[in-house]
Coordinates of C-alpha atoms and ligand atoms in Angstrom, one line a residue:
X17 CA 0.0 0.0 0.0
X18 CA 1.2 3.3 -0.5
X19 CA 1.8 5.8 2.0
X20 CA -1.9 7.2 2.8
X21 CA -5.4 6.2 3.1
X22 CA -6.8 5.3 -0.2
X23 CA -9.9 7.7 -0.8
X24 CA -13.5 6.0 -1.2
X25 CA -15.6 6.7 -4.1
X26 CA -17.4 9.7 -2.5
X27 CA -14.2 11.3 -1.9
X28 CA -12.8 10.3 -5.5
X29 CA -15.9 11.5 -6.9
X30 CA -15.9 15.4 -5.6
X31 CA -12.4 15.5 -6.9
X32 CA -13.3 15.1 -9.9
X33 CA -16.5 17.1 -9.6
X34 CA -14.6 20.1 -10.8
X35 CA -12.4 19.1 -13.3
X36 CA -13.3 20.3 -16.9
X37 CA -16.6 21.5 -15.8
X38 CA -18.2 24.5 -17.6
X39 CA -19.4 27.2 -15.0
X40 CA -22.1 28.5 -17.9
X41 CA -23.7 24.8 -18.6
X42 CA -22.1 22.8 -15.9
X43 CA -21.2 20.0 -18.4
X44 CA -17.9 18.7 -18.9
X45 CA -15.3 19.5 -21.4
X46 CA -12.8 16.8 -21.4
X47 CA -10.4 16.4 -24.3
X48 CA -7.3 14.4 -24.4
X49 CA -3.5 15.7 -24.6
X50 CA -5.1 18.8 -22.7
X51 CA -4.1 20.8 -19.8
X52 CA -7.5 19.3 -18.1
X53 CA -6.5 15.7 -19.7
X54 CA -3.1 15.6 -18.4
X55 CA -5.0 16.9 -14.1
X56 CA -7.1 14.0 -14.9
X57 CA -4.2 11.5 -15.5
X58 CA -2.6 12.8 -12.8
X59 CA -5.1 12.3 -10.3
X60 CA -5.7 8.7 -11.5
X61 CA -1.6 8.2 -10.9
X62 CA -2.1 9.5 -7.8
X63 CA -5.0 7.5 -6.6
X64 CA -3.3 4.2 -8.0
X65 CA 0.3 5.4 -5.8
X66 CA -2.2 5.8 -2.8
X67 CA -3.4 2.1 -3.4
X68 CA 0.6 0.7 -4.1
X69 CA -0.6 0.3 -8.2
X70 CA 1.7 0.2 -10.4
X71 CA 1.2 2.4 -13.2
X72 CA 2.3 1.9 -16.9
X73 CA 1.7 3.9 -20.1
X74 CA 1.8 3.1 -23.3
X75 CA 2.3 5.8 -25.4
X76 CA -0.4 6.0 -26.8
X77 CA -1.8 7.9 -24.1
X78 CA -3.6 4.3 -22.5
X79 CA -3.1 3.9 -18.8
X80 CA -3.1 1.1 -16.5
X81 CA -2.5 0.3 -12.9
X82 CA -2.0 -2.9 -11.7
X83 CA -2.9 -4.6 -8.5
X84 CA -0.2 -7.4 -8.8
X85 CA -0.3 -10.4 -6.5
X86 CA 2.8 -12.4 -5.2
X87 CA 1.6 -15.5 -6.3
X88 CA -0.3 -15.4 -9.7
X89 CA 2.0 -12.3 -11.2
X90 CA 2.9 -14.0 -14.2
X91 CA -0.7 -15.0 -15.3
X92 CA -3.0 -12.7 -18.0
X93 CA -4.3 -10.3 -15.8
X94 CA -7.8 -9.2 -15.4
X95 CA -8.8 -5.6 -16.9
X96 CA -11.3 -3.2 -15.4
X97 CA -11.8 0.5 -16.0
X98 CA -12.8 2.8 -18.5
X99 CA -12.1 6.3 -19.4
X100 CA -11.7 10.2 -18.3
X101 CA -12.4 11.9 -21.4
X102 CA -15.9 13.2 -22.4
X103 CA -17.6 14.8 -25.5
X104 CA -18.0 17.9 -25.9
X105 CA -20.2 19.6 -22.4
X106 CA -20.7 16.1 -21.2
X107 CA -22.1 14.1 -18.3
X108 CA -20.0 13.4 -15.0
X109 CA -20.6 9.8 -15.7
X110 CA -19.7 8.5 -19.0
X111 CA -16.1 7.4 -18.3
X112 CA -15.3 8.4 -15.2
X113 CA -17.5 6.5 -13.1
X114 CA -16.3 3.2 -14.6
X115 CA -12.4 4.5 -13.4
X116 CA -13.8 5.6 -10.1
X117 CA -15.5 2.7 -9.7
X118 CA -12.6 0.6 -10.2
X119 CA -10.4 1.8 -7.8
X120 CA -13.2 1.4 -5.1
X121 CA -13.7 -2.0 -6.2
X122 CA -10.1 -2.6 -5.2
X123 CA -11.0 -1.4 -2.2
X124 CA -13.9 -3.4 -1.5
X125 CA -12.1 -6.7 -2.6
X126 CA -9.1 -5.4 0.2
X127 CA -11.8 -5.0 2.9
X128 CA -12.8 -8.5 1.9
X129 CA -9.3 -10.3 2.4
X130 CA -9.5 -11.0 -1.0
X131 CA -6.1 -11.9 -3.0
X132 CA -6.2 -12.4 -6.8
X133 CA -4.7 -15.1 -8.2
X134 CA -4.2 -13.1 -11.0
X135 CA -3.1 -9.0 -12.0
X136 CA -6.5 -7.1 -11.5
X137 CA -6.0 -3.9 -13.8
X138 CA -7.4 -0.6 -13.7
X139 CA -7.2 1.3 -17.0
X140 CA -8.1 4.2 -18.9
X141 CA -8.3 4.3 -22.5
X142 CA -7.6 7.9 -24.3
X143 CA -9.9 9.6 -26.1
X144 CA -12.7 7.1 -26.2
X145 CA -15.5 9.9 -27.3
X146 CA -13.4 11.1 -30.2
X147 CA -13.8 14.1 -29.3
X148 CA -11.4 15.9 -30.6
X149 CA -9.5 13.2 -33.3
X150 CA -13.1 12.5 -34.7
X151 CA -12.1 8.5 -34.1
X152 CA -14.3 6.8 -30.8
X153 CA -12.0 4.6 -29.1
X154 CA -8.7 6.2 -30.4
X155 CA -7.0 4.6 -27.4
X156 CA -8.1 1.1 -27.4
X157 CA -8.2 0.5 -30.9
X158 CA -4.5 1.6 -31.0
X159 CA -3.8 -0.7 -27.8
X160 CA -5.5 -3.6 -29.9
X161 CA -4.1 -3.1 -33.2
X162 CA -7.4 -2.6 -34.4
X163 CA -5.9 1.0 -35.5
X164 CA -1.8 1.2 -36.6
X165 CA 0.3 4.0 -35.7
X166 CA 0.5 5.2 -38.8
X167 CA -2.9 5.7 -40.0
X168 CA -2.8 7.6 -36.4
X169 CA -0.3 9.4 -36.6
X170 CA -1.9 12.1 -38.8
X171 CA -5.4 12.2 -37.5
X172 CA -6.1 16.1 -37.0
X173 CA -8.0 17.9 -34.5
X174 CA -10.1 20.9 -35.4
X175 CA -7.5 23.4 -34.9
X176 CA -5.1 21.2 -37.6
X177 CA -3.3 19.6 -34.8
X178 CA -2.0 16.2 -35.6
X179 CA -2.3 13.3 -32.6
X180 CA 1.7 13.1 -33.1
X181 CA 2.0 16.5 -32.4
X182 CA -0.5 16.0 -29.3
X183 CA 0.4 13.6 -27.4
X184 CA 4.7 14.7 -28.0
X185 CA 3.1 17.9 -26.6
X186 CA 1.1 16.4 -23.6
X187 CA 5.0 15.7 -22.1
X188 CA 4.7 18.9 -20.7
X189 CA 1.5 18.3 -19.2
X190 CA 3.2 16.3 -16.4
X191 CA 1.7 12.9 -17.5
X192 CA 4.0 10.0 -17.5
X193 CA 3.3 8.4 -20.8
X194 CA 6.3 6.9 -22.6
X195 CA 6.6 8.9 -26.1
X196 CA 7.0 7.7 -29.3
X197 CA 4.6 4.6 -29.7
X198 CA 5.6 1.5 -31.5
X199 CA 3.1 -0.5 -31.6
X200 CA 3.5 -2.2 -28.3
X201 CA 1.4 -2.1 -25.5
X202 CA 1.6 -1.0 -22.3
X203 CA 5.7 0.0 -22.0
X204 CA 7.3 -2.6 -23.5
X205 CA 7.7 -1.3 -27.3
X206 CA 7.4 -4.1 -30.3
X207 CA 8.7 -6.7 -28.8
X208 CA 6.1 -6.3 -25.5
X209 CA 3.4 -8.9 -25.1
X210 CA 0.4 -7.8 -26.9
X211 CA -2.8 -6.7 -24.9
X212 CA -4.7 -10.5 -25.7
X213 CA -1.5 -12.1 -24.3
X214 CA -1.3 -10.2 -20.6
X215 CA -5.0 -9.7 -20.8
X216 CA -7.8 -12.6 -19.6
X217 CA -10.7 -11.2 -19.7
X218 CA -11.9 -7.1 -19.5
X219 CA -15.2 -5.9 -17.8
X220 CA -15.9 -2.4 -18.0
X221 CA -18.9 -0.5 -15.8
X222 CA -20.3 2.3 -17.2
X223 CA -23.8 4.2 -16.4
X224 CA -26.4 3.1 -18.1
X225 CA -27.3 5.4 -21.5
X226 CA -30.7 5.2 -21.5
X227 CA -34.0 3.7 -19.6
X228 CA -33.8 0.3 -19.5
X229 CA -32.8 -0.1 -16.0
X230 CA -34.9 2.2 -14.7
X231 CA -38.2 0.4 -16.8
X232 CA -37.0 -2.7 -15.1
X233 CA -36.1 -1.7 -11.6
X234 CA -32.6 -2.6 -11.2
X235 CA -29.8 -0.2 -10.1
X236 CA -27.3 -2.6 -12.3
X237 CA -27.1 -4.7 -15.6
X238 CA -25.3 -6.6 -17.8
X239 CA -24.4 -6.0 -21.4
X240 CA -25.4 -8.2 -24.1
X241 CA -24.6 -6.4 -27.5
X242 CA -23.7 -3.3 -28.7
X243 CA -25.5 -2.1 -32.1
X244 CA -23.4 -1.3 -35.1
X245 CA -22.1 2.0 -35.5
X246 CA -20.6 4.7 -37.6
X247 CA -19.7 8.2 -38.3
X248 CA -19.7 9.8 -42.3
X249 CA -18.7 13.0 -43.3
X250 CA -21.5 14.7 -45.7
X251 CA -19.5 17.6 -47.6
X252 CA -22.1 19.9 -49.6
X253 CA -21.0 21.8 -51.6
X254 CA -22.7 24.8 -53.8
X255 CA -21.3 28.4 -54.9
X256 CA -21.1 31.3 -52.7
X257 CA -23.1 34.6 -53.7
X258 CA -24.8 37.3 -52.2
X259 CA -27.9 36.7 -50.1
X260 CA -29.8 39.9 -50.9
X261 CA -28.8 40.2 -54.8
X262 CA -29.5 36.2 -56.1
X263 CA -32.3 35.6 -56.7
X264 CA -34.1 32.3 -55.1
X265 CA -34.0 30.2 -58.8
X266 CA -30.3 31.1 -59.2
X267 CA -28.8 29.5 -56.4
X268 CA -26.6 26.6 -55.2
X269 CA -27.1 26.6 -51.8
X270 CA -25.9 23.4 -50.1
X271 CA -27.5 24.5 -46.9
X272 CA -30.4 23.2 -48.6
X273 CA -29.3 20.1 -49.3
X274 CA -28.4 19.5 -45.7
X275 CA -31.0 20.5 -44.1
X276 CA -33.4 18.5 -46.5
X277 CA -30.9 15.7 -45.7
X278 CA -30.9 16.1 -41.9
X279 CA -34.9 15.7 -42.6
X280 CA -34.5 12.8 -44.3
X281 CA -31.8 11.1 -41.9
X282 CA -34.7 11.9 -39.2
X283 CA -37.3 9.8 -41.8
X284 CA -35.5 7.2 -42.5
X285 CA -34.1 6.2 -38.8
X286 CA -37.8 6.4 -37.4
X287 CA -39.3 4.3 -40.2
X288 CA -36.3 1.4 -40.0
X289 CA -36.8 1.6 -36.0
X290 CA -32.7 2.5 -36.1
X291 CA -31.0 5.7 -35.1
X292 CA -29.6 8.6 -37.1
X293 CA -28.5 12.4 -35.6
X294 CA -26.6 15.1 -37.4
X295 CA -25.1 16.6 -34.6
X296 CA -22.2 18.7 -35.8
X297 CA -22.1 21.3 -38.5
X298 CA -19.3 23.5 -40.0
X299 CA -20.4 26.3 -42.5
X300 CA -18.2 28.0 -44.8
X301 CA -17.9 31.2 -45.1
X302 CA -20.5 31.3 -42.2
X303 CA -21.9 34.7 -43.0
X304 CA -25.6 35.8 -42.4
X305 CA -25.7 37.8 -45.8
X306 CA -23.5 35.3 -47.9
X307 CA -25.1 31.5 -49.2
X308 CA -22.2 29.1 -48.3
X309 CA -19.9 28.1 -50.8
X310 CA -19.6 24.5 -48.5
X311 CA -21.8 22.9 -45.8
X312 CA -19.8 19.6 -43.7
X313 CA -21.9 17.8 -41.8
X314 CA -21.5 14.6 -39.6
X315 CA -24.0 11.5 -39.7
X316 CA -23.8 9.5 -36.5
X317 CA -25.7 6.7 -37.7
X318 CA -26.5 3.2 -35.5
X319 CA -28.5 0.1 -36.6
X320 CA -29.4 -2.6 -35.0
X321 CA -27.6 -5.0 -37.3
X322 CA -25.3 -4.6 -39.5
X323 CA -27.2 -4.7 -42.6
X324 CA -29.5 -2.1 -41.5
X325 CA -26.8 0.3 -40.4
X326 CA -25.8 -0.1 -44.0
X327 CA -29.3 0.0 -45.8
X328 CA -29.7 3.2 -43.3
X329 CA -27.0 5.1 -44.2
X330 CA -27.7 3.8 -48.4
X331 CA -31.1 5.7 -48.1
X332 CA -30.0 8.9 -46.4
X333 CA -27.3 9.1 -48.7
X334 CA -29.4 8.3 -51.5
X335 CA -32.1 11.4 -50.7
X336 CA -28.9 13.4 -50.3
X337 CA -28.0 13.0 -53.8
X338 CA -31.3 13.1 -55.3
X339 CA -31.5 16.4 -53.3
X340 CA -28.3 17.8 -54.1
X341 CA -29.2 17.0 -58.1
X342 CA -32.3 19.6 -57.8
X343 CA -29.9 22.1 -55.8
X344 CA -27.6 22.0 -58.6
X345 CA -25.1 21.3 -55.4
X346 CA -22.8 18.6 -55.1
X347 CA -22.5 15.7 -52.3
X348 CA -19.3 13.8 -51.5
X349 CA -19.5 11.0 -48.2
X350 CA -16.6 9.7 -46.2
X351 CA -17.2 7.0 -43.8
X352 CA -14.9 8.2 -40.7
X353 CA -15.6 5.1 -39.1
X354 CA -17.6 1.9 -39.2
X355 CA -17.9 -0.2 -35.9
X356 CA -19.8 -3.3 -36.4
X357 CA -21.8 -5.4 -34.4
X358 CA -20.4 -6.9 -30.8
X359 CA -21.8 -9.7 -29.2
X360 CA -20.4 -10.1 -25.6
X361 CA -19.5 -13.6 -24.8
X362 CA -22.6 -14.9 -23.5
X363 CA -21.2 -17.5 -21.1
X364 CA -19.4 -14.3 -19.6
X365 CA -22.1 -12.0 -19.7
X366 CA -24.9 -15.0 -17.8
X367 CA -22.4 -16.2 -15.9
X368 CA -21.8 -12.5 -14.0
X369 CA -25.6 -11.8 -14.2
X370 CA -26.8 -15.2 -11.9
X371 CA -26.8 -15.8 -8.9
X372 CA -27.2 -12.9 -7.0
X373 CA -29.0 -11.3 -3.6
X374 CA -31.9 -10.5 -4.7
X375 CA -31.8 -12.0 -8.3
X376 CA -30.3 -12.1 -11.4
X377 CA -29.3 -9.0 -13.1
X378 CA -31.0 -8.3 -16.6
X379 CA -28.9 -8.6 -19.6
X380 CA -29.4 -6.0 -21.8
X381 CA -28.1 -4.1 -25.6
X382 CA -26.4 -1.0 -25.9
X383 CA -27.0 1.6 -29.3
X384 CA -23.6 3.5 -27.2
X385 CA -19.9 2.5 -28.3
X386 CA -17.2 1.7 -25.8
X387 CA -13.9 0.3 -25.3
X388 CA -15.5 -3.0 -24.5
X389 CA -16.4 -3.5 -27.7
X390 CA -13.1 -3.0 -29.3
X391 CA -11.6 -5.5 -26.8
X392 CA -14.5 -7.7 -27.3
X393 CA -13.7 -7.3 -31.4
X394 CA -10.1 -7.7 -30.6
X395 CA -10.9 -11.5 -29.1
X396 CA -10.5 -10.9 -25.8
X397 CA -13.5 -12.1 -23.4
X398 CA -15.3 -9.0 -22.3
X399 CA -18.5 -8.1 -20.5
X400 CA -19.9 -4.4 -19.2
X401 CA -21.6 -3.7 -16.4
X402 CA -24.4 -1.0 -16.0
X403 CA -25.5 1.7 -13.7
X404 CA -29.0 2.7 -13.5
X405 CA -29.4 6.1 -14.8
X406 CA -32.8 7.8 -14.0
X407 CA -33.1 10.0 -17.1
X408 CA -31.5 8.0 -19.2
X409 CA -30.0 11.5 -20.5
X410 CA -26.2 10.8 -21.6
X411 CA -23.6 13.0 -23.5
X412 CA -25.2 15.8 -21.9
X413 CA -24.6 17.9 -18.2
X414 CA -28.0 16.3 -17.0
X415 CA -26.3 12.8 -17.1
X416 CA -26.2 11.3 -13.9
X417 CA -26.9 8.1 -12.0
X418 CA -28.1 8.5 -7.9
X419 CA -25.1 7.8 -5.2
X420 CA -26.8 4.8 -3.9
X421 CA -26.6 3.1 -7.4
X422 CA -23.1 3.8 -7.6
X423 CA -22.1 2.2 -5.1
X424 CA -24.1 -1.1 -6.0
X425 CA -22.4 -0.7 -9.2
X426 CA -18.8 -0.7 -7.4
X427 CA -19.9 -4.0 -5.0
X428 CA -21.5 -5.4 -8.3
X429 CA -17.7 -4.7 -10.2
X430 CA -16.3 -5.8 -6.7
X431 CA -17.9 -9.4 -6.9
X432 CA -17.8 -9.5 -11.0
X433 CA -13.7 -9.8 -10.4
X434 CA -13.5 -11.6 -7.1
X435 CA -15.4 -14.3 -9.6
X436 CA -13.2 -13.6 -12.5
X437 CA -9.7 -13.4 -10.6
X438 CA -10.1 -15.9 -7.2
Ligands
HGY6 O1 -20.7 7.7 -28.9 C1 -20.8 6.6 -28.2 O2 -21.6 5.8 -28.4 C2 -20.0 6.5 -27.0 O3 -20.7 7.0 -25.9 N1 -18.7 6.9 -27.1
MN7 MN1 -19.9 8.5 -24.4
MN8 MN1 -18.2 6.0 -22.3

C-alpha cells in the first residue's frame, strides 16, 4: 500500500466534480492531450500510488494500474476501468465513473481479504469519445491493433493539430506516458506482449445510456450487444453569392441540401426503428448575408444489425443525392468510421448476471460504443456492467446516476472480479 489512506468513491468522486466543468452549462469539457486531460491522468496516478498500483503507459496515451499479487504475477491479468475523457459539455458519468468505480472496487475486494490469483488492472483508454481526433475509441483501438500508428499518426483535430503533435506535446502536461509509440502495448515497445497475451478477460462499468434499467427496476445490468455504428462525413458543396442580390432560382445553396438531408436522416431512422443524428455542422464562409460556398456535416448513424446500419446510411445518402441534383449542389460521403456489431460472450455476460442477492441481473443491448467492444472485437472475453441512470440522458450535463446506485455498481464490479480473478 502506498503511504496514505486510499480515498473511497465519494471522496474520488468530488475530486473530480470540478475538473473540466463548464461554470455556464455545468457540463464537462474533457479532451485528451489537454491541460484538463493531463489533471485528470494525474489524479488517476495519484489514486493508484495511494493504493501501491503500479502504473504503466503506453504511449499512446492508454493507462493502466495494476494490483499485482505475489503469487499469480505471471498470469494474463484481469482488466477493469474505463475512461476520463468526455464529448464535448458532457455528463460526470460517462467514463469516469467506470475508473472511479474501479479503484473502489479494489477497495472493496481489500476489505474483503481478497487476494487475486491473477493482475486485477485498472485502466483508462484515451480519447474514447473522439472528441477531438473525430475517431471513438482512439485509445483502445491503438492498444489492440485494431488502428496502426501510422494511419494515427496524422489524424487532425479541429484546430489542424495532428495526434503526433498532441500527445509529444502532452509531455509537458506532467503525464508520464512513454513517447514515441511503436506498436506495443503497455511500455514494452514491439517486442512487448500484446494486450490478448497479458489480458484474460476485461469488464468495464459504465452508467447506463438510456432507460432500460430504470423500466425494469434494477440499479445494475449486464451488457449483451452493442449495435453497429458509424460516423460519415456529408460535404455539400454549392457556390457562394450574395444573399440579398441572387435571386431564389439562381442558387446553389448546399445549406439546402443538408438541411433536407438532416430531414431525411430523421425519416429514415424512425421508419427502419434505427437511429440517425446530425449533430455537428461546420459552415463556410459562415456569413448571415452570404449563401455558403460549402456545408460539412457529420452523420452518427447506428442500426441494430449490421445490414441495416448499411441499408440506413444507403437511403439517407441516397435522398442526399437526389436532393443535391435539384440544388444543382454537389455531395461527396466519407465514412470516418464503421464499428460493427459486438456480441459479448454470453457465457461471460450469464455467468456474472446469476446468482445474486436479490436475483439475477437483466442482460441487456447498448446503441452507445465503448472500449469493451473494441476489446470484445479484438478476441479478448469481455463483458460491461451497467449503472441505473434515471433519465436515461447521456452526453449531456443532466447525465447522472443516484449515489446509492453507484455504489451497487462498485460492489456489483467488486464481486464480477472476485469471480473472475479468485
Ligand atoms: O458515442 C458513443 O456511443 C459512446 O458514448 N462513445
Ligand atoms: Mn460516451
Ligand atoms: Mn463511455
Amino acid at each position: 500500500m502506498g503511504g496514505s489512506m486510499p480515498d473511497d468513491f465519494e471522496r474520488m468522486w468530488s475530486d473530480l466534480a470540478p475538473l473540466g466543468r463548464s461554470s455556464v452549462s455545468g457540463g464537462y469539457f474533457r479532451q485528451p492531450f489537454t491541460g484538463v486531460d493531463g489533471e485528470l491522468r494525474s489524479w488517476f496516478i495519484a489514486q493508484a500510488g495511494r493504493r501501491g498500483l503500479a502504473v504503466e503507459a503506453d504511449g499512446f496515451g492508454n493507462l493502466v494500474a495494476w494490483w499485482r499479487p505475489d503469487r499469480g504475477a505471471d498470469r494474463r491479468g484481469v482488466l477493469t476501468g474505463s475512461h476520463l475523457d468526455s464529448v464535448l459539455d458532457g455528463g460526470a458519468y460517462d467514463g469516469p465513473l467506470g475508473v472511479v468505480s474501479a479503484l473502489a472496487a479494489v477497495d472493496v475486494l481489500r476489505s474483503r481479504g481478497f487476494v487475486p490469483s491473477r493482475p486485477i488492472g485498472v485502466s483508462v483508454f484515451a480519447e474514447e469519445e473522439g472528441s477531438r481526433f473525430g475517431l471513438a475509441c482512439l485509445g483502445s483501438r491503438l492498444a489492440t491493433g485494431a488502428l496502426s500508428w501510422d494511419a494515427a499518426r496524422s489524424l487532425r483535430d479541429r484546430d489542424g493539430v495532428s495526434l503526433e503533435d498532441a500527445l509529444a506535446a502532452s509531455s509537458g502536461l506532467g503525464l508520464e506516458l512513454e513517447l514515441g509509440p511503436s506498436g506495443g502495448w503497455l511500455g514494452g515497445g514491439a517486442a512487448a506482449p500484446s494486450l490478448r497475451e497479458r489480458v484474460e478477460c476485461f469488464v468495464e462499468l459504465h452508467v447506463e445510456q438510456g432507460r432500460d434499467l430504470v423500466d425494469r427496476g434494477a440499479a445494475v445490468g449486464v451488457a449483451s450487444e452493442i449495435w453497429p455504428h458509424g460516423r460519415y462525413r456529408f460535404d455539400f458543396t454549392g457556390s457562394a453569392n450574395h444573399a440579398g442580390t441572387t435571386r431564389m432560382e439562381d442558387r446553389r445553396d448546399p445549406m439546402l441540401t443538408y438541411a433536407m438531408t438532416a430531414l431525411a436522416a430523421n425519416e429514415q431512422a424512425r421508419a427502419a426503428g434505427q437511429r440517425a443524428t446530425f449533430g455537428r455542422l461546420e459552415v463556410a464562409p459562415n456569413g448571415t448575408n452570404a449563401i455558403p460556398s460549402r456545408v460539412t456535416a457529420w452523420l452518427d448513424a447506428r442500426g441494430s444489425t449490421d445490414g441495416a446500419l448499411a441499408d440506413l446510411v444507403d437511403a439517407i445518402v441516397g435522398q442526399a443525392t437526389d436532393r443535391a441534383g435539384r440544388d444543382g449542389t454537389s455531395l461527396e460521403v466519407t465514412p470516418e468510421s464503421v464499428t460493427g456489431a459486438v456480441v459479448f460472450d454470453p457465457a461471460l455476460a450469464t455467468r456474472l448476471a446469476a446468482d445474486h442477492e436479490g436475483g439475477d441481473w437483466p442482460v441487456i443491448p447498448t446503441m452507445a460504443g465503448h472500449d469493451a467492444g473494441i476489446l470484445s472485437a479484438a478476441g479478448i472475453p469481455t463483458a460491461m456492467l451497467f449503472v441505473r441512470n434515471p433519465t436515461g440522458v447521456s452526453h449531456s450535463p443532466e447525465e447522472h446516476a443516484e449515489i446509492a446506485d453507484c455504489l451497487v455498481g462498485v460492489s456489483a464490479l467488486a464481486d464480477t472480479l472476485e469471480r473472475l480473478a479468485r
